[in-house]
Amino acid sequence: HGENSRVLSECVTCFGCDEYCPYGSHPFDLKVELQEKYNSHNLSPKLLEMSINRFKPHDELRLKHIDSGKPVLNKCAFIKSHAKHMEGQLFENLQYVAGLDYFCNLLYHHIERDSIIKKRVPIIIGNIQKQSIQELICFHDECYGLYASYCPRNNIEVPFKPIHIFEYLYNYLKELLSGIEVIKKTQTQ
């Protein structure tokens, strides 16, 4: 009913209620809005301010040379921490964007601040548009969730095709199928 409830303080923002809702009502969105309204987890203003400032996009975007006819990998904010996971043949010919200017910001659901996401999504989408990206491969699952689920639920237009990293990997391997050697496992292995 739009009122404070124990459900709001007991919710751990796992998104499970949205995944399993048989009515497509998106209860998670309502919970997060109400959590922000009532500060359900009693988050300190200092912690909130620090978190909000830590992940904000830059005031000025530095453009990269991007071939808009080819897909672009969005490394999100994981440029250094996940660099070793984005090496090798699967990634060597992929152009990419990365950093806070392309960060999805969905982490703010975990600190009850959907308003920050709604404020920043147009900036992030604008940055992608400035790069003339047509197909964006999302390394980060939440980035894909932003463009494929959050934006449509909130009537935010996504002017490019989001591609989940697993879809990219599947299609990449499918193209190389004839060159992939199947290793047969025996019972003694």
C-alpha angles and dihedrals in degrees: 000000000000091000131124113273139173086247088071095055093040094050111104093194094245092145090227094126090060093046093053103034105123092203101054088236095140098226090178092066091053092046093052092048091051092044088057092046093051099029085232096186093045093237116190115250089227092055091047093050092047092050094045093050094043095065104032118128118252120266090238126040119221106214123219127207103262128178099224090200091068130062118261126216114227106211088184113197092329098091096127106014094057100027093117089056091058099055135101136044094323091063108022097096096038120108113218149192123206146168139058092316088069100031113127096221093212088132086083089076086071091059096042097254111126087149090069091053092049090049095049102039094079089051093050093045089047090054090052090049091050087058089052090233113173100176121031119193107207115214091181115068092216091054089057089046090053094056100033100040117006097049096048090046089053097042093249113148117233107204095194137050114263113213121194114231090240091055089051092049092047093050092044092053092043090058090052096043095117090056096047115101115215113224111215114218118216125206092252093059 
